């Protein structure tokens, strides 16, 4: 007797999304989560007495509108607001770029009339291709299936559907698509713009969670990946979830529970039970066994296959490949409690720019050097830091007059060279991150009254993000679409019967999207109906 129909490993937002759809579809679902709180990387916690913030993920755009409406997330308490300005990039010489509705063009023209004239065409091209991505987000990519079975025939139709979607693009758009999938963002931006800050604005998106130079081939795709979202119907815009990113996890958890799913916290999975080549349940860290018809995993695929499954249960070639799954987004995350808002030399005092994503990385060369430094020494002398001050938009996070800021720092080595441990260097690197912001906003360091530090190693320990990888695996061409997590398994089905992938290690990858959870649920429900009607 199965105790439940589906066990979901991990109550990140994707595991919860999958649970909600499956429960709505009539299956009995149990989610088991290692942490004491649901939401995975989309959580809000008190990190300093009286100061709450999104601990890991910190800004919203990619969360799929269909997931928001299907799961009635607004009714479950989710409210997303737009930033009053989108991005603010101060430069050491006192110039700056401030983007957002009605202000980007003028701000850009102050730096370069030529770039301002070129912006619309560049954005239009990016937007056209982002529309293609949007069309693919909620469909399983074509999967490679050997032989001639019903599954292979279905995949043939899926491939035809994909070709049809791509066929709608003009030849020039297809060329642009190829560029965005294969080229470096740096090259494309150098060809189009002349101002360092404008290039840095787009280039930053190419290196967020991508431990690579903006001149690395493939970085243009990461730029695109950050462009397919929207906030309240406005494409490409980033916003804030009131109450922090935990509000997303909590709203999805409520939707799942309302549909009948159970969520067990402090219930880490030690092992997936395999019987006759089939996933048959899980054993928890406390020794409890839960049997199920299907097991869906939302954890990093390498973690699942190298730590939670007995190696002799897996095909040898599959295991050998997944061992090489590339993790390590090179990110260092801090939350700081502030006694006062920062004042930037380039634009002093309060203003809408303090609601923006404030990017400290004034040129592509700066980002390139940051990566080279990190490769050599573990971190950069001049690091890339995005500062977001959500308390400028949300008064639920701390007392009036005080503020919380997220520091999202790129380009630290996932593992430090020469046998050094992050445990011995996290404080020193945190000081460097704060000093870097202080250079652009003097007095910032003094205003910090509490801080939380998450090195790549901390991210791995706390959230199960191997190598601290925020996306559950690099967004490189060999780990995307039909190859996520591996050719032959892009249809959310693992190499064992009854085993599914429902987290960011599956298409369309990382970010708070809900898409892998949504897509996996559809496949599980289809398989269930094929078996039981
Ligand atoms: C620092 C950081 C900043 C980010 N910033 C943003 C952002 O601003 N915007 C954005 O859209 N995306 C952002 N991302 C990416 C995004 O948060 C993730 O891609 C996404 O949240 C992953 O969701 P998930 O449900 O697939 O997996 P996760 O959220 O990783 O959930 C997996 C869950 O599995 C649990 N788990 C692990 N091992 C076990 C086990 N053995 N048994 C049971 N449970 C287990 C984990 O505790 C976790 O709760 C960020 C990520 C990080 C880490």
Coordinates of C-alpha atoms and ligand atoms in Angstrom, one line a residue:
X1 CA 0.0 0.0 0.0
X2 CA 1.3 3.4 -0.9
X3 CA 1.0 5.9 2.0
X4 CA 0.6 8.7 -0.5
X5 CA 0.6 9.2 -4.3
X6 CA 3.5 11.7 -4.6
X7 CA 6.4 12.6 -2.3
X8 CA 8.0 15.9 -3.2
X9 CA 11.5 16.4 -1.9
X10 CA 12.0 20.0 -0.9
X11 CA 9.5 22.8 -0.2
X12 CA 11.2 25.4 -2.3
X13 CA 8.8 27.4 -4.4
X14 CA 9.0 24.9 -7.2
X15 CA 8.3 21.9 -5.0
X16 CA 5.4 23.7 -3.5
X17 CA 4.1 24.7 -7.0
X18 CA 4.3 21.1 -8.1
X19 CA 2.5 20.0 -5.0
X20 CA -0.3 22.5 -5.5
X21 CA -1.0 21.5 -9.1
X22 CA -0.9 17.8 -8.2
X23 CA -3.2 18.2 -5.3
X24 CA -5.6 20.3 -7.5
X25 CA -5.3 17.4 -10.0
X26 CA -6.6 15.0 -7.3
X27 CA -3.5 13.3 -6.1
X28 CA -2.4 12.8 -2.5
X29 CA 0.8 14.8 -2.0
X30 CA 3.3 15.1 0.7
X31 CA 6.1 17.6 0.6
X32 CA 9.1 16.9 2.8
X33 CA 11.5 19.7 3.6
X34 CA 14.8 19.6 5.4
X35 CA 14.6 23.2 6.8
X36 CA 12.2 24.4 9.5
X37 CA 10.7 26.9 7.0
X38 CA 9.1 26.4 3.6
X39 CA 10.1 28.4 0.5
X40 CA 13.6 27.2 -0.2
X41 CA 15.6 30.2 -1.6
X42 CA 12.4 32.3 -1.6
X43 CA 12.2 32.9 2.2
X44 CA 12.0 35.9 4.5
X45 CA 13.6 35.6 7.9
X46 CA 14.6 37.9 10.8
X47 CA 18.4 38.1 10.3
X48 CA 19.0 40.7 13.1
X49 CA 16.7 41.6 16.0
X50 CA 13.9 43.7 14.6
X51 CA 15.0 43.4 10.9
X52 CA 13.5 41.0 8.4
X53 CA 14.5 40.5 4.8
X54 CA 14.5 38.1 1.9
X55 CA 17.4 35.9 2.9
X56 CA 18.5 34.6 -0.5
X57 CA 16.4 35.5 -3.6
X58 CA 15.4 39.1 -3.2
X59 CA 13.6 40.5 -6.2
X60 CA 10.7 39.3 -8.4
X61 CA 10.0 39.3 -12.1
X62 CA 10.3 35.8 -13.4
X63 CA 7.4 34.3 -11.4
X64 CA 5.1 33.1 -14.1
X65 CA 1.7 34.9 -14.5
X66 CA -0.1 31.6 -15.1
X67 CA 1.2 30.2 -11.8
X68 CA 0.2 33.4 -10.0
X69 CA -3.4 33.2 -11.4
X70 CA -3.9 29.4 -11.4
X71 CA -2.8 29.2 -7.7
X72 CA -4.6 32.4 -6.8
X73 CA -1.5 33.7 -5.1
X74 CA -3.0 37.2 -4.7
X75 CA -5.9 35.7 -2.7
X76 CA -3.3 33.8 -0.7
X77 CA -1.7 37.0 0.4
X78 CA 0.9 37.8 -2.4
X79 CA 1.2 41.4 -3.3
X80 CA 4.0 42.5 -5.7
X81 CA 4.8 46.1 -6.2
X82 CA 7.0 47.8 -8.8
X83 CA 10.2 49.6 -7.9
X84 CA 9.8 53.3 -8.5
X85 CA 13.0 53.2 -10.5
X86 CA 14.4 50.1 -12.1
X87 CA 18.2 50.4 -11.9
X88 CA 20.7 52.9 -10.6
X89 CA 24.3 52.7 -11.7
X90 CA 26.6 55.2 -10.1
X91 CA 30.1 55.7 -11.6
X92 CA 33.3 56.7 -9.7
X93 CA 33.5 60.0 -11.7
X94 CA 30.1 61.1 -10.2
X95 CA 28.0 60.3 -13.3
X96 CA 25.2 57.9 -13.1
X97 CA 22.5 56.0 -15.1
X98 CA 18.9 55.8 -13.7
X99 CA 16.4 53.6 -15.5
X100 CA 12.7 53.1 -15.2
X101 CA 9.5 54.0 -16.9
X102 CA 9.7 57.5 -18.3
X103 CA 13.3 58.1 -17.2
X104 CA 15.7 55.7 -19.0
X105 CA 16.0 57.6 -22.3
X106 CA 16.8 61.0 -20.8
X107 CA 19.3 59.5 -18.3
X108 CA 21.0 57.6 -21.1
X109 CA 21.1 60.7 -23.3
X110 CA 23.0 62.5 -20.6
X111 CA 25.7 59.9 -21.1
X112 CA 25.5 59.4 -24.8
X113 CA 23.0 60.7 -27.4
X114 CA 24.1 57.9 -29.7
X115 CA 23.3 55.2 -27.2
X116 CA 20.0 56.8 -26.4
X117 CA 19.1 56.6 -30.0
X118 CA 20.0 53.0 -30.2
X119 CA 18.3 51.8 -27.0
X120 CA 14.8 51.2 -28.3
X121 CA 16.0 49.0 -31.2
X122 CA 18.2 47.0 -28.7
X123 CA 15.4 46.6 -26.2
X124 CA 13.0 45.7 -29.0
X125 CA 15.3 42.9 -30.2
X126 CA 15.8 41.6 -26.7
X127 CA 12.1 41.7 -26.1
X128 CA 11.2 39.8 -29.3
X129 CA 13.5 37.0 -28.3
X130 CA 12.4 37.1 -24.7
X131 CA 8.9 36.5 -26.1
X132 CA 10.2 33.3 -27.7
X133 CA 11.5 32.2 -24.3
X134 CA 8.2 33.1 -22.7
X135 CA 6.5 30.7 -25.1
X136 CA 8.8 27.9 -24.0
X137 CA 8.8 28.5 -20.3
X138 CA 5.7 26.4 -19.6
X139 CA 6.3 23.7 -22.1
X140 CA 8.7 20.8 -21.8
X141 CA 11.5 21.1 -24.3
X142 CA 11.8 18.4 -27.0
X143 CA 13.2 15.4 -25.3
X144 CA 15.5 12.9 -27.0
X145 CA 13.9 9.4 -26.8
X146 CA 15.6 6.4 -28.4
X147 CA 13.6 3.8 -30.4
X148 CA 10.0 4.0 -31.7
X149 CA 7.6 4.1 -28.8
X150 CA 4.5 6.1 -28.0
X151 CA 6.8 8.4 -26.0
X152 CA 9.1 8.9 -28.9
X153 CA 6.1 9.7 -31.1
X154 CA 4.8 12.2 -28.6
X155 CA 8.3 13.8 -28.5
X156 CA 8.2 14.0 -32.3
X157 CA 5.1 16.1 -32.0
X158 CA 6.7 18.2 -29.3
X159 CA 9.7 18.9 -31.5
X160 CA 7.3 19.8 -34.4
X161 CA 5.5 22.2 -32.0
X162 CA 8.9 23.8 -31.1
X163 CA 9.9 24.1 -34.7
X164 CA 6.6 25.8 -35.4
X165 CA 7.1 28.3 -32.7
X166 CA 10.6 29.1 -33.9
X167 CA 9.4 29.1 -37.5
X168 CA 7.3 32.1 -36.7
X169 CA 10.5 34.1 -36.3
X170 CA 11.9 36.0 -39.3
X171 CA 15.3 34.9 -40.6
X172 CA 16.8 38.0 -38.9
X173 CA 15.1 37.2 -35.6
X174 CA 16.4 33.6 -35.8
X175 CA 19.9 35.1 -36.3
X176 CA 19.4 37.2 -33.2
X177 CA 18.2 34.1 -31.3
X178 CA 21.4 32.3 -32.3
X179 CA 23.5 35.3 -31.2
X180 CA 21.7 35.4 -27.8
X181 CA 22.2 31.8 -27.2
X182 CA 25.8 31.5 -28.1
X183 CA 27.6 34.8 -28.0
X184 CA 29.0 36.9 -25.2
X185 CA 27.0 39.8 -23.9
X186 CA 30.1 41.9 -23.8
X187 CA 30.7 41.6 -27.6
X188 CA 27.1 42.3 -28.4
X189 CA 27.0 45.3 -26.1
X190 CA 30.3 46.7 -27.4
X191 CA 28.9 46.5 -30.9
X192 CA 25.8 48.5 -29.9
X193 CA 26.7 51.0 -27.2
X194 CA 29.6 53.3 -26.3
X195 CA 28.7 54.3 -22.7
X196 CA 30.3 52.1 -20.0
X197 CA 27.3 52.5 -17.7
X198 CA 24.8 51.5 -20.4
X199 CA 26.8 48.4 -21.2
X200 CA 27.1 47.7 -17.5
X201 CA 23.3 47.9 -17.1
X202 CA 22.8 45.0 -19.5
X203 CA 26.1 43.3 -18.8
X204 CA 25.2 42.9 -15.1
X205 CA 22.3 40.7 -16.1
X206 CA 24.7 38.5 -18.1
X207 CA 26.8 37.8 -15.0
X208 CA 24.2 37.5 -12.3
X209 CA 24.6 33.9 -11.1
X210 CA 27.0 33.3 -13.9
X211 CA 30.6 32.9 -12.7
X212 CA 32.1 34.1 -16.0
X213 CA 33.4 37.2 -17.7
X214 CA 30.7 39.2 -19.6
X215 CA 33.0 38.4 -22.5
X216 CA 32.5 34.6 -22.1
X217 CA 30.6 32.9 -24.9
X218 CA 27.0 32.1 -23.7
X219 CA 26.8 35.0 -21.3
X220 CA 24.3 36.7 -23.6
X221 CA 21.8 33.9 -22.8
X222 CA 22.0 34.7 -19.1
X223 CA 21.2 38.3 -20.0
X224 CA 18.2 37.1 -21.9
X225 CA 17.2 34.7 -19.0
X226 CA 16.8 37.8 -16.8
X227 CA 14.7 39.6 -19.3
X228 CA 11.7 37.2 -19.8
X229 CA 9.9 38.2 -16.6
X230 CA 7.3 40.8 -15.9
X231 CA 5.6 42.5 -12.9
X232 CA 1.9 43.0 -12.9
X233 CA 1.7 42.7 -16.7
X234 CA 4.7 44.9 -17.4
X235 CA 7.3 43.0 -19.3
X236 CA 11.0 43.0 -18.3
X237 CA 10.2 44.9 -15.1
X238 CA 11.5 43.8 -11.6
X239 CA 9.5 44.4 -8.4
X240 CA 9.2 43.5 -4.8
X241 CA 7.0 41.1 -2.9
X242 CA 5.5 42.8 0.1
X243 CA 6.9 40.9 3.2
X244 CA 9.9 39.8 1.1
X245 CA 10.3 36.7 -1.1
X246 CA 9.0 34.5 1.7
X247 CA 5.6 35.9 0.8
X248 CA 5.8 34.0 -2.5
X249 CA 6.8 30.7 -0.8
X250 CA 4.1 31.2 1.8
X251 CA 1.4 32.0 -0.7
X252 CA 2.2 28.9 -2.8
X253 CA 2.3 26.8 0.4
X254 CA -1.2 28.0 1.3
X255 CA -2.5 27.2 -2.2
X256 CA -0.9 23.7 -1.9
X257 CA -2.4 23.1 1.6
X258 CA -5.8 24.4 0.6
X259 CA -5.8 21.9 -2.3
X260 CA -5.0 19.1 0.3
X261 CA -1.2 18.8 0.1
X262 CA 0.7 18.1 3.3
X263 CA 4.0 19.9 4.0
X264 CA 6.3 18.4 6.6
X265 CA 9.1 20.7 7.8
X266 CA 12.3 19.6 9.5
X267 CA 12.0 16.4 7.4
X268 CA 15.1 16.0 5.4
X269 CA 15.4 13.1 3.0
X270 CA 18.3 10.8 3.6
X271 CA 17.6 8.4 0.8
X272 CA 15.2 7.6 -2.1
X273 CA 13.9 4.1 -1.9
X274 CA 14.4 2.2 -5.1
X275 CA 12.6 -1.1 -5.7
X276 CA 12.8 -3.0 -9.1
X277 CA 14.1 0.1 -10.9
X278 CA 11.4 2.2 -9.5
X279 CA 11.4 5.1 -7.0
X280 CA 9.1 3.9 -4.3
X281 CA 9.4 6.5 -1.5
X282 CA 11.9 8.1 0.8
X283 CA 13.6 7.5 4.1
X284 CA 13.9 10.7 6.2
X285 CA 16.9 11.8 8.2
X286 CA 15.0 10.7 11.3
X287 CA 14.6 7.1 9.9
X288 CA 10.9 7.4 9.0
X289 CA 9.9 5.8 5.8
X290 CA 7.3 7.2 3.5
X291 CA 6.2 5.2 0.5
X292 CA 4.7 6.7 -2.6
X293 CA 3.8 5.9 -6.2
X294 CA 5.9 8.8 -7.5
X295 CA 8.8 10.8 -6.1
X296 CA 9.4 14.3 -7.4
X297 CA 12.7 16.0 -6.5
X298 CA 13.1 19.8 -6.4
X299 CA 16.7 19.6 -5.2
X300 CA 19.8 20.2 -7.3
X301 CA 20.1 17.2 -9.7
X302 CA 23.6 16.4 -8.6
X303 CA 22.6 16.4 -5.0
X304 CA 19.7 14.0 -5.8
X305 CA 21.7 11.6 -7.8
X306 CA 25.0 11.6 -6.0
X307 CA 23.7 11.9 -2.4
X308 CA 20.2 10.6 -2.1
X309 CA 20.1 7.7 -4.5
X310 CA 22.1 4.5 -4.2
X311 CA 24.7 4.6 -7.0
X312 CA 24.0 1.1 -8.0
X313 CA 20.4 2.0 -8.8
X314 CA 21.4 4.3 -11.6
X315 CA 22.6 3.7 -15.1
X316 CA 26.4 4.1 -15.0
X317 CA 26.6 6.5 -17.9
X318 CA 23.9 8.7 -16.4
X319 CA 25.7 8.8 -13.0
X320 CA 29.0 9.6 -14.7
X321 CA 27.4 12.5 -16.5
X322 CA 25.5 14.0 -13.6
X323 CA 28.7 13.9 -11.5
X324 CA 29.9 16.5 -14.0
X325 CA 26.9 18.7 -13.7
X326 CA 28.4 22.2 -13.4
X327 CA 27.4 24.1 -10.2
X328 CA 28.9 27.3 -8.8
X329 CA 27.3 30.6 -9.7
X330 CA 30.0 32.5 -7.8
X331 CA 27.6 34.5 -5.6
X332 CA 28.0 35.9 -2.1
X333 CA 24.9 37.2 -0.4
X334 CA 24.5 39.6 2.5
X335 CA 21.6 41.2 4.3
X336 CA 22.4 44.3 6.3
X337 CA 20.4 46.2 8.9
X338 CA 20.8 50.0 8.5
X339 CA 20.3 52.8 10.9
X340 CA 19.8 55.2 8.0
X341 CA 19.4 55.0 4.2
X342 CA 22.5 55.4 2.1
X343 CA 23.4 58.6 0.3
X344 CA 25.2 58.2 -3.0
X345 CA 27.9 60.7 -4.1
X346 CA 26.5 60.5 -7.6
X347 CA 23.0 61.3 -6.5
X348 CA 22.9 62.4 -2.8
X349 CA 20.0 62.2 -0.5
X350 CA 16.7 60.3 -0.7
X351 CA 14.8 59.6 -4.0
X352 CA 13.3 56.9 -6.2
X353 CA 16.8 55.6 -7.0
X354 CA 16.9 54.1 -3.6
X355 CA 14.0 51.8 -4.6
X356 CA 16.1 50.6 -7.6
X357 CA 18.5 47.7 -8.0
X358 CA 21.7 49.7 -7.4
X359 CA 24.5 48.2 -9.4
X360 CA 28.0 48.8 -8.3
X361 CA 29.9 47.6 -11.4
X362 CA 30.4 50.6 -13.7
X363 CA 31.7 48.9 -16.8
X364 CA 32.1 45.5 -18.5
X365 CA 35.9 45.8 -17.9
X366 CA 35.2 46.1 -14.1
X367 CA 33.1 42.9 -14.3
X368 CA 35.8 41.1 -16.4
X369 CA 38.5 42.1 -13.9
X370 CA 36.3 40.9 -11.0
X371 CA 36.0 37.5 -12.5
X372 CA 39.7 37.3 -13.3
X373 CA 40.6 38.3 -9.7
X374 CA 38.2 35.8 -8.3
X375 CA 39.6 33.0 -10.4
X376 CA 43.0 33.8 -9.1
X377 CA 42.5 34.7 -5.5
X378 CA 38.9 33.7 -4.6
X379 CA 37.3 37.1 -4.7
X380 CA 37.7 40.4 -6.4
X381 CA 39.6 43.4 -5.3
X382 CA 36.8 45.5 -6.7
X383 CA 33.7 43.3 -6.4
X384 CA 30.4 43.5 -8.2
X385 CA 27.6 44.3 -5.8
X386 CA 23.9 44.9 -6.4
X387 CA 22.3 46.7 -3.5
X388 CA 18.5 46.6 -3.0
X389 CA 16.8 48.4 -0.2
X390 CA 13.4 46.8 0.0
X391 CA 12.4 48.8 3.1
X392 CA 12.0 51.8 0.7
X393 CA 9.0 50.0 -0.7
X394 CA 7.8 47.8 2.2
X395 CA 7.3 49.0 5.8
X396 CA 6.8 45.4 7.1
X397 CA 10.5 44.7 7.2
X398 CA 11.8 47.0 10.0
X399 CA 10.9 49.9 12.1
X400 CA 10.3 53.3 10.5
X401 CA 13.5 55.3 9.8
X402 CA 15.6 52.2 9.7
X403 CA 16.3 50.1 6.6
X404 CA 17.3 46.7 5.4
X405 CA 19.4 46.1 2.3
X406 CA 20.2 43.0 0.3
X407 CA 23.7 42.9 -1.1
X408 CA 24.0 40.5 -4.0
X409 CA 27.6 40.1 -4.8
X410 CA 28.9 38.4 -7.9
X411 CA 32.2 36.7 -8.7
X412 CA 33.5 35.0 -5.8
X413 CA 35.0 31.5 -6.3
X414 CA 32.6 28.7 -5.4
X415 CA 35.5 27.0 -3.8
X416 CA 38.5 29.0 -2.7
X417 CA 41.9 28.2 -4.2
X418 CA 44.9 26.8 -2.3
X419 CA 42.8 24.8 0.1
X420 CA 41.4 27.9 1.8
X421 CA 37.9 27.6 3.4
X422 CA 35.1 30.1 3.1
X423 CA 34.6 29.7 6.8
X424 CA 37.9 31.5 7.4
X425 CA 37.3 34.3 4.9
X426 CA 33.6 35.1 4.9
X427 CA 33.9 38.0 7.4
X428 CA 36.9 39.6 5.5
X429 CA 35.0 39.4 2.2
X430 CA 31.8 40.8 3.9
X431 CA 33.9 43.8 5.0
X432 CA 35.1 44.2 1.5
X433 CA 31.6 44.2 0.1
X434 CA 30.5 46.9 2.6
X435 CA 33.6 49.0 1.9
X436 CA 32.8 48.7 -1.8
X437 CA 29.4 50.2 -1.3
X438 CA 30.8 52.8 1.1
X439 CA 33.1 54.1 -1.7
X440 CA 30.0 55.1 -3.7
X441 CA 27.9 56.0 -0.7
X442 CA 30.2 57.3 2.1
X443 CA 28.7 56.6 5.6
X444 CA 27.1 53.4 4.4
X445 CA 29.6 51.2 6.5
X446 CA 28.9 53.3 9.6
X447 CA 25.1 52.8 9.2
X448 CA 25.4 49.0 9.2
X449 CA 24.1 47.8 12.6
X450 CA 23.7 44.1 11.8
X451 CA 24.6 41.8 9.0
X452 CA 24.0 38.3 7.7
X453 CA 26.6 36.6 5.5
X454 CA 26.0 33.8 3.1
X455 CA 29.2 32.6 1.3
X456 CA 28.8 29.9 -1.4
X457 CA 29.5 27.4 1.3
X458 CA 26.8 28.9 3.6
X459 CA 24.4 28.8 0.7
X460 CA 25.2 25.1 0.2
X461 CA 24.8 24.2 3.9
X462 CA 21.6 26.2 4.5
X463 CA 19.7 25.7 1.3
X464 CA 21.3 22.6 -0.3
X465 CA 22.6 24.7 -3.2
X466 CA 25.6 22.8 -4.2
X467 CA 28.6 25.0 -4.8
X468 CA 26.3 27.9 -3.7
X469 CA 24.7 27.7 -7.2
X470 CA 21.6 29.9 -7.1
X471 CA 20.2 28.2 -10.2
X472 CA 20.8 24.5 -9.3
X473 CA 23.3 24.4 -12.1
X474 CA 24.9 26.8 -14.6
X475 CA 22.8 28.2 -17.3
X476 CA 25.2 27.1 -20.0
X477 CA 24.1 25.8 -23.4
X478 CA 25.0 22.2 -22.4
X479 CA 22.7 22.5 -19.3
X480 CA 19.7 24.2 -20.9
X481 CA 16.5 23.3 -22.6
X482 CA 16.6 19.7 -23.9
X483 CA 19.8 19.2 -21.9
X484 CA 18.5 20.2 -18.5
X485 CA 19.3 18.2 -16.6
X486 CA 20.5 15.9 -19.4
X487 CA 19.6 14.9 -22.9
X488 CA 17.0 12.2 -22.6
X489 CA 15.6 13.6 -19.4
X490 CA 14.3 17.0 -20.4
X491 CA 10.7 15.7 -19.9
X492 CA 10.9 16.0 -16.1
X493 CA 11.3 12.2 -15.9
X494 CA 14.4 10.8 -14.2
X495 CA 16.2 7.6 -15.2
X496 CA 14.1 5.5 -12.8
X497 CA 10.4 4.8 -13.2
X498 CA 8.3 7.0 -10.9
X499 CA 11.1 9.6 -10.4
X500 CA 10.6 13.2 -11.6
X501 CA 12.5 16.5 -11.5
X502 CA 10.4 19.5 -10.4
X503 CA 13.1 22.1 -9.4
X504 CA 15.4 24.6 -11.0
X505 CA 17.6 21.9 -12.3
X506 CA 14.9 21.2 -14.9
X507 CA 13.7 23.4 -17.7
X508 CA 13.5 26.4 -17.7
X509 CA 16.1 26.6 -15.0
X510 CA 16.7 28.9 -12.1
X511 CA 14.9 31.9 -10.8
X512 CA 11.7 32.2 -8.8
X513 CA 9.5 31.2 -11.7
X514 CA 7.3 28.3 -10.6
X515 CA 7.7 26.9 -14.1
X516 CA 9.6 23.7 -13.5
X517 CA 7.1 22.8 -10.7
X518 CA 4.2 23.6 -13.0
X519 CA 5.6 21.6 -15.9
X520 CA 6.6 18.6 -13.8
X521 CA 3.1 18.4 -12.3
X522 CA 1.6 18.2 -15.8
X523 CA 3.9 15.3 -16.7
X524 CA 3.2 13.4 -13.5
X525 CA -0.6 13.9 -13.8
X526 CA -0.4 12.7 -17.5
X527 CA 1.6 9.6 -16.5
X528 CA -0.8 8.9 -13.6
X529 CA -3.9 9.2 -15.9
X530 CA -2.2 6.9 -18.5
X531 CA -1.8 4.3 -15.8
X532 CA -5.0 4.7 -13.8
X533 CA -7.4 6.6 -16.1
Ligands
LIG1 C1 21.4 34.2 -3.0 C2 20.3 34.0 -4.1 C3 19.7 35.1 -4.7 C4 18.8 34.9 -5.7 N1 18.1 35.9 -6.2 C5 17.1 35.8 -7.0 C6 16.2 36.8 -7.3 O1 16.4 37.9 -6.8 N2 15.1 36.6 -8.1 C7 14.9 35.3 -8.7 O2 13.9 35.2 -9.4 N3 15.7 34.3 -8.4 C8 16.8 34.5 -7.5 N4 17.5 33.4 -7.1 C9 17.3 32.1 -7.7 C10 16.1 31.4 -7.2 O3 15.9 31.8 -5.8 C11 16.2 29.9 -7.2 O4 16.5 29.5 -8.5 C12 14.8 29.3 -6.9 O5 14.3 29.9 -5.7 C13 15.0 27.8 -6.7 O6 13.7 27.3 -6.4 P1 13.5 25.7 -6.3 O7 12.2 25.6 -5.7 O8 13.8 25.1 -7.6 O9 14.7 25.2 -5.3 P2 15.0 25.7 -3.8 O10 14.4 27.0 -3.5 O11 16.5 25.6 -3.7 O12 14.3 24.6 -2.9 C14 14.8 23.3 -2.8 C15 14.4 22.9 -1.4 O13 14.9 21.6 -1.1 C16 15.3 21.5 0.2 N5 16.2 20.4 0.4 C17 17.5 20.2 0.0 N6 17.9 19.0 0.3 C18 16.9 18.3 0.9 C19 16.7 17.0 1.4 N7 17.7 16.1 1.4 N8 15.5 16.7 1.9 C20 14.4 17.6 1.9 N9 14.6 18.8 1.4 C21 15.8 19.2 0.9 C22 16.0 22.8 0.5 O14 16.1 23.1 1.8 C23 15.1 23.8 -0.3 O15 14.1 24.3 0.6 C24 18.4 33.6 -6.1 C25 19.0 32.5 -5.4 C26 19.9 32.7 -4.4 C27 20.4 31.5 -3.7

